CSV table of C-alpha atoms and ligand atoms in Angstrom, one decimal:
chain,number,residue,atom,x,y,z
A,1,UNK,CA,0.0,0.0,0.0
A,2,UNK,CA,1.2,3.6,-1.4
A,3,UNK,CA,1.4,6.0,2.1
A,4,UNK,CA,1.6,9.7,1.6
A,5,UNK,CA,5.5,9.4,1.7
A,6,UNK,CA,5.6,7.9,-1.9
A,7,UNK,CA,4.8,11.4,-3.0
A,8,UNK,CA,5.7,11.5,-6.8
A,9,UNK,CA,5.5,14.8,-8.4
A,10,UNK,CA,3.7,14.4,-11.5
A,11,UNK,CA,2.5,11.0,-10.5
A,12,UNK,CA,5.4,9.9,-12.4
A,13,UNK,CA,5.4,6.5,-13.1
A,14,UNK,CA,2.0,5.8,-10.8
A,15,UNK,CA,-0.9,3.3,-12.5
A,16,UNK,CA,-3.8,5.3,-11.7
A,17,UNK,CA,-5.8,3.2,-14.5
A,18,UNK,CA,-6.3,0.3,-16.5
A,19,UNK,CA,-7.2,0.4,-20.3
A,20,UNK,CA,-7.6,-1.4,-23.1
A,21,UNK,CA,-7.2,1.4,-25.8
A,22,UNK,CA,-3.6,2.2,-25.8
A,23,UNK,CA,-0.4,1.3,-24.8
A,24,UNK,CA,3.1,3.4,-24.8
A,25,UNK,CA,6.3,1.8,-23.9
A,26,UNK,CA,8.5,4.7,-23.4
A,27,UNK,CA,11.9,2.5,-23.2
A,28,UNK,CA,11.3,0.6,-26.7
A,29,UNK,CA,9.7,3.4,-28.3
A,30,UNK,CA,6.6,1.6,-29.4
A,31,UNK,CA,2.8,2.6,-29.1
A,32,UNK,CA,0.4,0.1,-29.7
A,33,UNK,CA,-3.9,1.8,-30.4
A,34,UNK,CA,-6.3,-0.6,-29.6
A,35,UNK,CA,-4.2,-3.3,-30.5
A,36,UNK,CA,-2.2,-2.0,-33.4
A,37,UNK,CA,1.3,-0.5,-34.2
A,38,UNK,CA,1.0,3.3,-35.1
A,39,UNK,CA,2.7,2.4,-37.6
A,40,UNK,CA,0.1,-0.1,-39.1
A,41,UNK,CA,-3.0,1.7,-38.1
A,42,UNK,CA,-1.9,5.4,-38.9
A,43,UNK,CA,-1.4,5.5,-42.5
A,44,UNK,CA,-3.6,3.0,-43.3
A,45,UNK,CA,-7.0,3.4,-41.2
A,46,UNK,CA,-9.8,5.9,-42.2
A,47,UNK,CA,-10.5,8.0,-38.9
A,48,UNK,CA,-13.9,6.4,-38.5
A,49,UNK,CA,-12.2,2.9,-38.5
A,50,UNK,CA,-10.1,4.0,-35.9
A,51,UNK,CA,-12.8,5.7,-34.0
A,52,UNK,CA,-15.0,2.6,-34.0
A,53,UNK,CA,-12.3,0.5,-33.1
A,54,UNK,CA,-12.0,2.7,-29.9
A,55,UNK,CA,-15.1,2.7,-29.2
A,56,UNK,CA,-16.5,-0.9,-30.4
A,57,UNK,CA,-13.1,-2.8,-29.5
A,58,UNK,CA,-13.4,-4.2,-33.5
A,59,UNK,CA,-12.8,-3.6,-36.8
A,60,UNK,CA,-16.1,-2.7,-38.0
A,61,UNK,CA,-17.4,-4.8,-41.0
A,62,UNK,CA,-18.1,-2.6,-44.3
A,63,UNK,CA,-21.9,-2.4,-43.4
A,64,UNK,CA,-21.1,-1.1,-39.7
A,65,UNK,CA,-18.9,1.3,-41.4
A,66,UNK,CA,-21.3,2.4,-43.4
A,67,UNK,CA,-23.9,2.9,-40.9
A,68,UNK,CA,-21.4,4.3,-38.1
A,69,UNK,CA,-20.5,6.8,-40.6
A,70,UNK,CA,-23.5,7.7,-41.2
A,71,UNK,CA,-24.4,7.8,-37.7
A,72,UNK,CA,-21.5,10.4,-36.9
A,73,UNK,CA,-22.4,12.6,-40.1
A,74,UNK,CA,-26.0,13.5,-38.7
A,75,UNK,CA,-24.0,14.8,-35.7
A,76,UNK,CA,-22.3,17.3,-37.6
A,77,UNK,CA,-24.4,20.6,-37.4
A,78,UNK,CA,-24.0,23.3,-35.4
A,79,UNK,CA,-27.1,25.0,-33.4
A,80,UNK,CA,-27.5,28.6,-34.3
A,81,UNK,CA,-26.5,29.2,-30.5
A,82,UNK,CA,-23.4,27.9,-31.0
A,83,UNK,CA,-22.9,30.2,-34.0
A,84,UNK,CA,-23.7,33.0,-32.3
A,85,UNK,CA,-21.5,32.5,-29.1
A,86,UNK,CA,-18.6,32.0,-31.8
A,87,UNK,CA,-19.5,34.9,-33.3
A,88,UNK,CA,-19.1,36.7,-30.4
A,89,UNK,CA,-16.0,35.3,-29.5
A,90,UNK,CA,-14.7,36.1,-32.9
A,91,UNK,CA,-15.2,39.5,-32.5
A,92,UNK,CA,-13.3,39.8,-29.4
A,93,UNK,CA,-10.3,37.2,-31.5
A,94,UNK,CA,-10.7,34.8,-28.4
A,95,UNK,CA,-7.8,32.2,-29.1
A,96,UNK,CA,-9.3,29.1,-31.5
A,97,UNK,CA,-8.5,26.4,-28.2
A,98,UNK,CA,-10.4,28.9,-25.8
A,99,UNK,CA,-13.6,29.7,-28.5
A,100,UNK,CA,-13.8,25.9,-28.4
A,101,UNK,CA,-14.2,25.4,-25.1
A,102,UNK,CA,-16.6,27.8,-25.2
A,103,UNK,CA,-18.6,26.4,-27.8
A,104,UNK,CA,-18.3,22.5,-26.2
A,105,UNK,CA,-19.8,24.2,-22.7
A,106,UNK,CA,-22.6,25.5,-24.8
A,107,UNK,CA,-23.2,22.1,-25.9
A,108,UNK,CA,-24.8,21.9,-22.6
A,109,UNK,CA,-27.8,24.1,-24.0
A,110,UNK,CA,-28.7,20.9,-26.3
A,111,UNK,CA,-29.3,19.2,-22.8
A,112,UNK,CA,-26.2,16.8,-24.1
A,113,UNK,CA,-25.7,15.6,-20.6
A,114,UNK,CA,-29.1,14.0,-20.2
A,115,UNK,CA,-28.3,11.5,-23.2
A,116,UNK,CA,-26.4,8.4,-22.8
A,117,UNK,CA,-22.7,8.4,-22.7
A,118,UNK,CA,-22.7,7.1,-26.1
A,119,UNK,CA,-24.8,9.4,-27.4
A,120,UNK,CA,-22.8,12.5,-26.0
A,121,UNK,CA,-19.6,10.7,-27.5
A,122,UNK,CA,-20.9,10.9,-31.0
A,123,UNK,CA,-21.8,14.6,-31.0
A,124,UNK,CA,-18.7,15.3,-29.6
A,125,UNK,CA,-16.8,13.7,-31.6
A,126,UNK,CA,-18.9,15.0,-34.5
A,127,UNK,CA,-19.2,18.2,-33.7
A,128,UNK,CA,-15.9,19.4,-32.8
A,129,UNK,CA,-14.4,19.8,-36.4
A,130,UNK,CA,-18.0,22.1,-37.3
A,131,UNK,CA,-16.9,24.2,-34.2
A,132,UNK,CA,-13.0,24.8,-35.1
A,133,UNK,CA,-14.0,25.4,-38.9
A,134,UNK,CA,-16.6,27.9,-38.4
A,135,UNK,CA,-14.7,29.6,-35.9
A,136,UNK,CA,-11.9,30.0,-38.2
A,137,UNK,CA,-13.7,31.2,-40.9
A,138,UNK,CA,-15.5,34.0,-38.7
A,139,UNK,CA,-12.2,34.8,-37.1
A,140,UNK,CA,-11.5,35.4,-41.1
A,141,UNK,CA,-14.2,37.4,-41.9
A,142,UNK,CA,-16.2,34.7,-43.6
A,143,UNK,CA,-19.4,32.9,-43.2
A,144,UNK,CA,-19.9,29.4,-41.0
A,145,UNK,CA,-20.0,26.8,-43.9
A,146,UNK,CA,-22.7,23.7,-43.2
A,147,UNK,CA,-20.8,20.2,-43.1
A,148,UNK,CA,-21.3,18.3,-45.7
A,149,UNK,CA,-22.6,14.6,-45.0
A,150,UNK,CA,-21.2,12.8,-47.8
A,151,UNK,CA,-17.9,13.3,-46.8
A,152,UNK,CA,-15.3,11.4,-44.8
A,153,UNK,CA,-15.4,13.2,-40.9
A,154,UNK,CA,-11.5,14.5,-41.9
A,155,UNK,CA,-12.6,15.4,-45.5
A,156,UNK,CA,-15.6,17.3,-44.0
A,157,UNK,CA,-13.2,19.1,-41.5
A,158,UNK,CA,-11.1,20.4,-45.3
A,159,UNK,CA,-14.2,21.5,-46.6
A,160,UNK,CA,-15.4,23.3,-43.4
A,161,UNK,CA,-12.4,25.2,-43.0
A,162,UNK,CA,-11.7,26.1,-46.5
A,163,UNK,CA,-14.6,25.5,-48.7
A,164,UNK,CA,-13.4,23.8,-51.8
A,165,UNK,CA,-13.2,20.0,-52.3
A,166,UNK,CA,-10.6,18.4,-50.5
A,167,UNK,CA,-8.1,16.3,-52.5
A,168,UNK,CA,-7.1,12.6,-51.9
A,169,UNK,CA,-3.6,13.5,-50.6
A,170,UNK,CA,-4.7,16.4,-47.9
A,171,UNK,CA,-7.1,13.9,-46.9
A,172,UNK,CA,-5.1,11.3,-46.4
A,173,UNK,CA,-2.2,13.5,-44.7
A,174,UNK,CA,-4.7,14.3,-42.4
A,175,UNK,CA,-6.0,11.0,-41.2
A,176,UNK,CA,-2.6,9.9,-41.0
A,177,UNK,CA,-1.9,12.7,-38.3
A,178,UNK,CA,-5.5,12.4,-36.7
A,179,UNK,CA,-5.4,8.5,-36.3
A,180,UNK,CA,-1.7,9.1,-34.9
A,181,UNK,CA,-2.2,11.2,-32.2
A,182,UNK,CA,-5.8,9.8,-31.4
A,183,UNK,CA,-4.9,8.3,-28.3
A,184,UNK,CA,-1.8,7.7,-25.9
A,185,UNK,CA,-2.4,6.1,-22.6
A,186,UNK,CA,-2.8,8.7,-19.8
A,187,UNK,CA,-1.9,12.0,-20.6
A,188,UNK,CA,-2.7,14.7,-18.6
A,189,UNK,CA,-5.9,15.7,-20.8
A,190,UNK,CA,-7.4,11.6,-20.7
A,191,UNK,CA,-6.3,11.8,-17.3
A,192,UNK,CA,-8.6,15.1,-16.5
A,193,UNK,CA,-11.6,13.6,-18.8
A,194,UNK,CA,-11.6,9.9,-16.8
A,195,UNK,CA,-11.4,12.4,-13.7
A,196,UNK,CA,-14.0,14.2,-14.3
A,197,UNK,CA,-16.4,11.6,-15.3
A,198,UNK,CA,-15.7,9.5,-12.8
A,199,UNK,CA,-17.9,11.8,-10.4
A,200,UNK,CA,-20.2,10.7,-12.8
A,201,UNK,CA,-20.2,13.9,-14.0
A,202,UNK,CA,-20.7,14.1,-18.3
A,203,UNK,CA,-18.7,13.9,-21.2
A,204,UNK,CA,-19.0,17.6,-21.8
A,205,UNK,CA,-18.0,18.7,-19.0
A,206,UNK,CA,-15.2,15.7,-19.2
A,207,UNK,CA,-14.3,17.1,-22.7
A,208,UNK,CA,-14.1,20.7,-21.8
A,209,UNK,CA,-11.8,20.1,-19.0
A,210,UNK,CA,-9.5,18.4,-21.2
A,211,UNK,CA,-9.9,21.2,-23.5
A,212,UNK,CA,-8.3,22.9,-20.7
A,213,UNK,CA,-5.5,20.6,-20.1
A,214,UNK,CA,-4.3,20.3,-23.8
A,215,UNK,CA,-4.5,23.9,-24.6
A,216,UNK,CA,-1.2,24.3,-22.3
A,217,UNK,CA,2.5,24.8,-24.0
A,218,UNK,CA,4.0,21.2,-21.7
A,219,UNK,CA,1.2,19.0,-23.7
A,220,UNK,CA,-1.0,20.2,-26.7
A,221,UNK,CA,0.8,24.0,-26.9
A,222,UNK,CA,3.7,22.7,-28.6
A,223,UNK,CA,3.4,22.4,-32.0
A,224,UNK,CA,2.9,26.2,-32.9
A,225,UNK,CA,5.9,27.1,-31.2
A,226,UNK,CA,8.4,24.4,-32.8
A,227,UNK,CA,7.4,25.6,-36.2
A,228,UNK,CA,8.2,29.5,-35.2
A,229,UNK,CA,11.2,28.2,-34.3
A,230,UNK,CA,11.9,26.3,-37.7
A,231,UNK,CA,10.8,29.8,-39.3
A,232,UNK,CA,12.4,31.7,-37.2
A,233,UNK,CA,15.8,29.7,-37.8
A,234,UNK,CA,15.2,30.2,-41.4
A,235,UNK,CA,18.4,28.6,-42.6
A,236,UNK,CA,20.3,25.2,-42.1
A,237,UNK,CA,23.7,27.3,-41.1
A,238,UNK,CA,21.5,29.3,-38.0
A,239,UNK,CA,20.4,26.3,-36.6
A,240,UNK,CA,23.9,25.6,-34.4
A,241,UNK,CA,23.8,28.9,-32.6
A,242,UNK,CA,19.8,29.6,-32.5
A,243,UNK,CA,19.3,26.5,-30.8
A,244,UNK,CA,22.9,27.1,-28.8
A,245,UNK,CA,21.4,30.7,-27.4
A,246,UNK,CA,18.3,29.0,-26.3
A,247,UNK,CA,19.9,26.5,-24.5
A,248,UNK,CA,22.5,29.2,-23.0
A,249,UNK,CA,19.3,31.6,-21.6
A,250,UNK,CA,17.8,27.4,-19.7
A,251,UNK,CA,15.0,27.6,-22.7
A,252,UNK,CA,13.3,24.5,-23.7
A,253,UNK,CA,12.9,23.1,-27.4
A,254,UNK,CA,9.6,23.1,-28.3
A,255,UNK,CA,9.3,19.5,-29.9
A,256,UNK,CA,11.8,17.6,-27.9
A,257,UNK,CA,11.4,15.7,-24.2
A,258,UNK,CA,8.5,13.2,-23.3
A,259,UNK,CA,7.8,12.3,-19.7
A,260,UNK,CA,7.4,8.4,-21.1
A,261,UNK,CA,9.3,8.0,-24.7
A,262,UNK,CA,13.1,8.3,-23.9
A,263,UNK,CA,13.9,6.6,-27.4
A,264,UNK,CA,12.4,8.7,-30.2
A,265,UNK,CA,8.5,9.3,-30.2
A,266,UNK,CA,7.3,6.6,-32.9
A,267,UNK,CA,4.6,9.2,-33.7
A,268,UNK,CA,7.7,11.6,-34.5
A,269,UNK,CA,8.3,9.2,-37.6
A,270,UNK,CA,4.7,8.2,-39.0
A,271,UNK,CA,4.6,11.9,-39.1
A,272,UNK,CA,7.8,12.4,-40.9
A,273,UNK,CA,6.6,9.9,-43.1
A,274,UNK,CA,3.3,11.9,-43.7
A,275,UNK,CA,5.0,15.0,-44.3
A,276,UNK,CA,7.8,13.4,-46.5
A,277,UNK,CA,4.5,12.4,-49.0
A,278,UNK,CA,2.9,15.5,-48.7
A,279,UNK,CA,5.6,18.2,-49.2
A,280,UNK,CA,7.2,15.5,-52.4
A,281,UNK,CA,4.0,16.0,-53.8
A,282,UNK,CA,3.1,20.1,-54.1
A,283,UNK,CA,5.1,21.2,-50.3
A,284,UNK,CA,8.1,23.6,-49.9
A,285,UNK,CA,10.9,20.8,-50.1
A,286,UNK,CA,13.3,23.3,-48.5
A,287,UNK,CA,11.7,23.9,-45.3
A,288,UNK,CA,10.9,20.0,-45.2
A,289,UNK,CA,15.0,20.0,-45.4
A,290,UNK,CA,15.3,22.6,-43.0
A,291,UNK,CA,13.4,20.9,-40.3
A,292,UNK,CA,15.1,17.8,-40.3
A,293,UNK,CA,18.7,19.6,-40.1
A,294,UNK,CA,17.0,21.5,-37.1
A,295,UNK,CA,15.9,18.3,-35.3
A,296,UNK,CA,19.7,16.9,-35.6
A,297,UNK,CA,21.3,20.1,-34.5
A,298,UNK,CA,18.6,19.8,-31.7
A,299,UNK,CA,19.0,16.5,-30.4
A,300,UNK,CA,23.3,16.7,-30.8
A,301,UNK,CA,22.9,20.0,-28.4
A,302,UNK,CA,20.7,18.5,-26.3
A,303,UNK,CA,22.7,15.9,-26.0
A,304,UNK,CA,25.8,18.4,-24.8
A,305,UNK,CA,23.4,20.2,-22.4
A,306,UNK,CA,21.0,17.7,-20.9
A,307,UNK,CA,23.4,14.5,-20.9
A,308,UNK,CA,21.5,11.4,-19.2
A,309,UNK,CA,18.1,13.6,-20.0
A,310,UNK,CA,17.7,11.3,-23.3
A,311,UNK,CA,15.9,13.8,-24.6
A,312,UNK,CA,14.1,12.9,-28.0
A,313,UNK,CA,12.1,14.6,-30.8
A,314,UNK,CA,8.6,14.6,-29.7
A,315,UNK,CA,5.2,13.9,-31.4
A,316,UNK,CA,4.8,18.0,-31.9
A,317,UNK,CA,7.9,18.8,-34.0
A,318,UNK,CA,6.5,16.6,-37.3
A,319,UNK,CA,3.1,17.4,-36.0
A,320,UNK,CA,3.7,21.4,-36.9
A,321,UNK,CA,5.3,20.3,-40.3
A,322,UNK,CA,2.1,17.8,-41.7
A,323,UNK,CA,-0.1,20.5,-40.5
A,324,UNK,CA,1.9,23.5,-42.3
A,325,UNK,CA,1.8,20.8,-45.7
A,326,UNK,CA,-1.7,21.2,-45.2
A,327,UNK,CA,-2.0,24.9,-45.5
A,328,UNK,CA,-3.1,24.9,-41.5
A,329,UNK,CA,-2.0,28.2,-39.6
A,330,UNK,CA,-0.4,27.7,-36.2
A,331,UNK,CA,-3.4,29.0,-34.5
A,332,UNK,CA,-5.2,26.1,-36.1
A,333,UNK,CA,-2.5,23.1,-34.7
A,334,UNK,CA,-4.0,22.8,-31.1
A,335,UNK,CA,-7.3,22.9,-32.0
A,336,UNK,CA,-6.6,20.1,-34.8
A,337,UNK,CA,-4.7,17.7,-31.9
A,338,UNK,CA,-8.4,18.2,-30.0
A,339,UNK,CA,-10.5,16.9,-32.7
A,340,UNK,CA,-8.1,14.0,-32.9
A,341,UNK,CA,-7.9,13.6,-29.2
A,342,UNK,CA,-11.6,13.9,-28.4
A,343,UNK,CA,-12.1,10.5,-30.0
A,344,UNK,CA,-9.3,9.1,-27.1
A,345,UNK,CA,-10.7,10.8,-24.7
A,346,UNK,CA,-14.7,10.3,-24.9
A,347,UNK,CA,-13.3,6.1,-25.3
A,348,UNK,CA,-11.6,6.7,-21.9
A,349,UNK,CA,-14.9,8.2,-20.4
A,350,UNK,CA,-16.7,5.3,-22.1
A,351,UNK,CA,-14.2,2.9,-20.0
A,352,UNK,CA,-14.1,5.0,-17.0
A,353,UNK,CA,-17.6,4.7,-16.7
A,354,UNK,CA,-18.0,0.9,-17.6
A,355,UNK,CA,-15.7,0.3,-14.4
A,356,UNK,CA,-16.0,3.3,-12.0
A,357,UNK,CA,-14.4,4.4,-8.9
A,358,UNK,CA,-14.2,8.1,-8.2
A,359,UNK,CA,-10.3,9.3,-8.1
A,360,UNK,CA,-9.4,10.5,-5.0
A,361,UNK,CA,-5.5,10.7,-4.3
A,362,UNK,CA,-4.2,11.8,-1.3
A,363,UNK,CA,-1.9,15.0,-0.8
A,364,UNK,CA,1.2,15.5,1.1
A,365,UNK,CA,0.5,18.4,3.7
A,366,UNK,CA,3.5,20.7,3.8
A,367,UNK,CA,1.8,23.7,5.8
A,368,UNK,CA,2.3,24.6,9.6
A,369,UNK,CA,0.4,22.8,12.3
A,370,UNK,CA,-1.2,25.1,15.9
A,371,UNK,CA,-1.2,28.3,14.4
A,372,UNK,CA,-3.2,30.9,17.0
A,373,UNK,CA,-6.3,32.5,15.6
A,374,UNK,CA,-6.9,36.6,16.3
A,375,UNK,CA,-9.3,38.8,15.2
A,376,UNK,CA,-8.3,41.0,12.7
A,377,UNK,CA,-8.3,43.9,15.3
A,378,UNK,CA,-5.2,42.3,17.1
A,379,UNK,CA,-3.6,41.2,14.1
A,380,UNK,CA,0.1,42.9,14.0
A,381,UNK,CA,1.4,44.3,10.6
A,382,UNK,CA,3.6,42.3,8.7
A,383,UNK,CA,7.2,43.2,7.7
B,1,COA,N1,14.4,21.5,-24.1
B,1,COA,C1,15.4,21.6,-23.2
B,1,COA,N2,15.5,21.0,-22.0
B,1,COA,C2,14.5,20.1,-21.7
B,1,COA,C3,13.5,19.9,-22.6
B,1,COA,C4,13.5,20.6,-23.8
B,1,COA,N3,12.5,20.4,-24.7
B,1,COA,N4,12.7,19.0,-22.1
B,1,COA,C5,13.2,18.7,-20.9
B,1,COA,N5,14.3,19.4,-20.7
B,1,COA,C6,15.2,19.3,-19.5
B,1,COA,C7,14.6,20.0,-18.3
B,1,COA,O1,15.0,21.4,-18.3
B,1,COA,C8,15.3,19.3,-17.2
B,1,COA,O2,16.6,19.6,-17.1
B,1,COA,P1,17.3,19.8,-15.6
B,1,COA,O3,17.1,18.6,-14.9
B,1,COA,O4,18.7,20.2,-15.9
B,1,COA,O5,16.5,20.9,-15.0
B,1,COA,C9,15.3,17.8,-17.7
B,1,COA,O6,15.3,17.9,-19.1
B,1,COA,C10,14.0,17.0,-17.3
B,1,COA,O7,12.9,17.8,-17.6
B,1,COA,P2,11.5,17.6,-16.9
B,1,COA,O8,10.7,18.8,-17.0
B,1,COA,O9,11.7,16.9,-15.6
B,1,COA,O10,10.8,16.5,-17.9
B,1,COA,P3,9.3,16.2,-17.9
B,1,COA,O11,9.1,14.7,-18.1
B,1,COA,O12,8.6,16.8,-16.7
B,1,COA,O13,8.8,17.0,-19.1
B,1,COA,C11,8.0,17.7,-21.2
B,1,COA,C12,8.3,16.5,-20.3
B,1,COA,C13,7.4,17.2,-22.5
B,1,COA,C14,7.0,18.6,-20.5
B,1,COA,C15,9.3,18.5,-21.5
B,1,COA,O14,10.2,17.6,-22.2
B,1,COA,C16,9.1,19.8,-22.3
B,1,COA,O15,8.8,20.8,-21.7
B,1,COA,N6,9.3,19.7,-23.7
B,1,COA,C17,9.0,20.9,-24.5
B,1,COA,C18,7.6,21.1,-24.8
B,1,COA,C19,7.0,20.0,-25.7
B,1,COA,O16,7.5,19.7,-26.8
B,1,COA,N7,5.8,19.5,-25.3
B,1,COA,C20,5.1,18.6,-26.1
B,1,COA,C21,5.1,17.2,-25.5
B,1,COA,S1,4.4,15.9,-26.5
């Protein structure tokens, strides 16, 4: 039995669940989904597959396919509420990650939380692609576009945001990177969904905390800044003392460090692998070239600064890349990992909830003990 002197900060290396959806082993580098390599199920599995696979535990048959995607199409829409609050947020240019979590809370005006678990799964896994498009658009001066129900969920998500016809290869590129990051064991987002629901609490409010968590720089913040810094670097000769500086001022490298993977990130090279398709095809080949030179000069000085850290290239770096071959805006990167991410954390709800027990850790108290209580008359000034 754990007593309150096996205090880890960060819970590092604590089990606090058990789950069947994924698995990361941080020593060989390998992440299994549901089962599956990354590797296998990334570049090869239509999101829907790998959604249903979370959620159903199989491989769905065409026919289930067919009617699951259906099923998650009819989701799509957005109320004319939800419009309007994003229209207001718009006009006061409320950060993407922060309009949507406004948006998801007003899911609550659909009376979400009175549905089944299920039921608020699929609109919120449906839905949040509607909310990041339109938002984008009004934060651009255009009109909310309706989703379109013929297309794939990550086709529909193209369209929404930029309103011509996606093709193959952006689609694709973007399922690769959706079913890649879709889950990954219990990250401090899952961990705040299967929190929050296990007060029996509901998937909106479990999504809109993790909204919360992701939005921050140490977890889902990342991948905006490690592109800036690729941009900012702006040739393979400025990488050495850029990188040099920032390590001189005790800066971290956006893109680099995991709290499990001390090998590289597996995700790291699916993505790679996505990106090396997508910029072959129509990208800018030299800032493809430019990133990879950075993420050598990066890990050889972190290396010399941080020896014993084994400090890798993380899931974000590649992440910023596939996402700027896709035309996406940094602003947009975050936003993107949550409507990947929603579908890993709504499965861990779905688990949470199938086998609950409210989390309740215990704290270390570090404070004084006997203090005297006086009025505030008698109370002496402090120096
Ligand atoms: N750049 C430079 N130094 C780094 C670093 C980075 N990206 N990541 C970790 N370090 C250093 C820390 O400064 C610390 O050094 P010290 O012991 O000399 O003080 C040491 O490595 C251990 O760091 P720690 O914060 O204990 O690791 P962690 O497991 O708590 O943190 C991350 C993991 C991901 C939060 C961390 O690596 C990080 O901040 N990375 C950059 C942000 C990022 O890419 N996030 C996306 C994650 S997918």
């Amino acid at each position: 039995m754990m007593t309150t002197t096996d205090y880890r900060p960060g819970l590092e290396g604590v089990v606090a669940a058990e789950t069947r959806l994924s698995h990361v082993d941080g020593q060989a580098g390998q992440l299994l989904i549901a089962g599956f390599a990354v590797e296998t199920l990334a570049a090869q599995a239509t999101t829907e597959e790998v959604l249903g696979l979370l959620w159903h535990d199989h491989l769905c048959t065409p026919a289930e396919l067919t009617a699951f995607q259906a099923r998650l199409a009819a989701q799509r829409t957005l109320t004319p509420e939800i419009v309007a609050i994003l229209r207001m947020a718009a006009a006061r240019q409320c950060p993407p990650m922060d309009a949507l979590q406004l948006a998801v809370g007003a899911l609550h005006l659909e009376e979400l939380h009175a549905l089944e678990p299920y039921a608020q799964a699929l609109r919120l896994v449906a839905v949040l692609p509607s909310i990041v498009a339109a938002y984008w658009r009004l934060q651009h001066g255009h009109e909310a576009l309706a989703p379109d129900p013929q297309l794939s969920h990550a086709a529909n998500y193209l369209w929404m945001l930029t309103g011509q016809p996606p093709g193959a290869e952006a689609v694709r590129a973007l399922e690769t990177y959706l079913n890649t990051v879709v889950d990954h064991g219990l990250n401090a987002s899952t961990f705040t969904a299967r929190v929050i629901v296990s007060t029996q609490s509901d998937l909106v409010s479990a999504v809109a905390g993790a909204l919360g968590a992701l939005k921050g720089p140490l977890h889902g913040g990342a991948p905006g800044p490690a592109l800036e810094l690729v941009f900012a670097i702006g040739e393979p000769s400025r990488a050495e003392p850029m990188l040099r500086a920032k390590l001189e001022r005790g800066e971290r490298l956006m893109g680099f460090g995991h709290r499990i993977y001390k090998v590289r990130d597996p995700r790291a090279l699916v993505l790679q692998q996505a990106a090396a398709r997508l910029y072959a095809t129509d990208g800018d080949r030299q800032l493809y070239d430019l990133a990879t030179h950075v993420e050598q000069t990066a890990l050889a000085l972190l290396t010399e600064y941080k020896p014993g850290r084994q400090l890798q290239t993380n899931v974000e770096f590649y992440t910023a890349l596939l996402l700027h071959g896709l035309g996406f805006e940094p602003a947009l990167f975050t936003p993107t990992f949550a409507i990947a991410r929603v579908a890993g954390w709504t499965a861990h709800c779905l688990e949470q909830l199938a086998h609950n027990r409210i989390f309740r850790p215990q704290s270390r108290y570090t404070g004084p003990g006997g203090r005297e209580w006086r009025p505030a008359e008698r109370r002496e000034a402090r120096v």
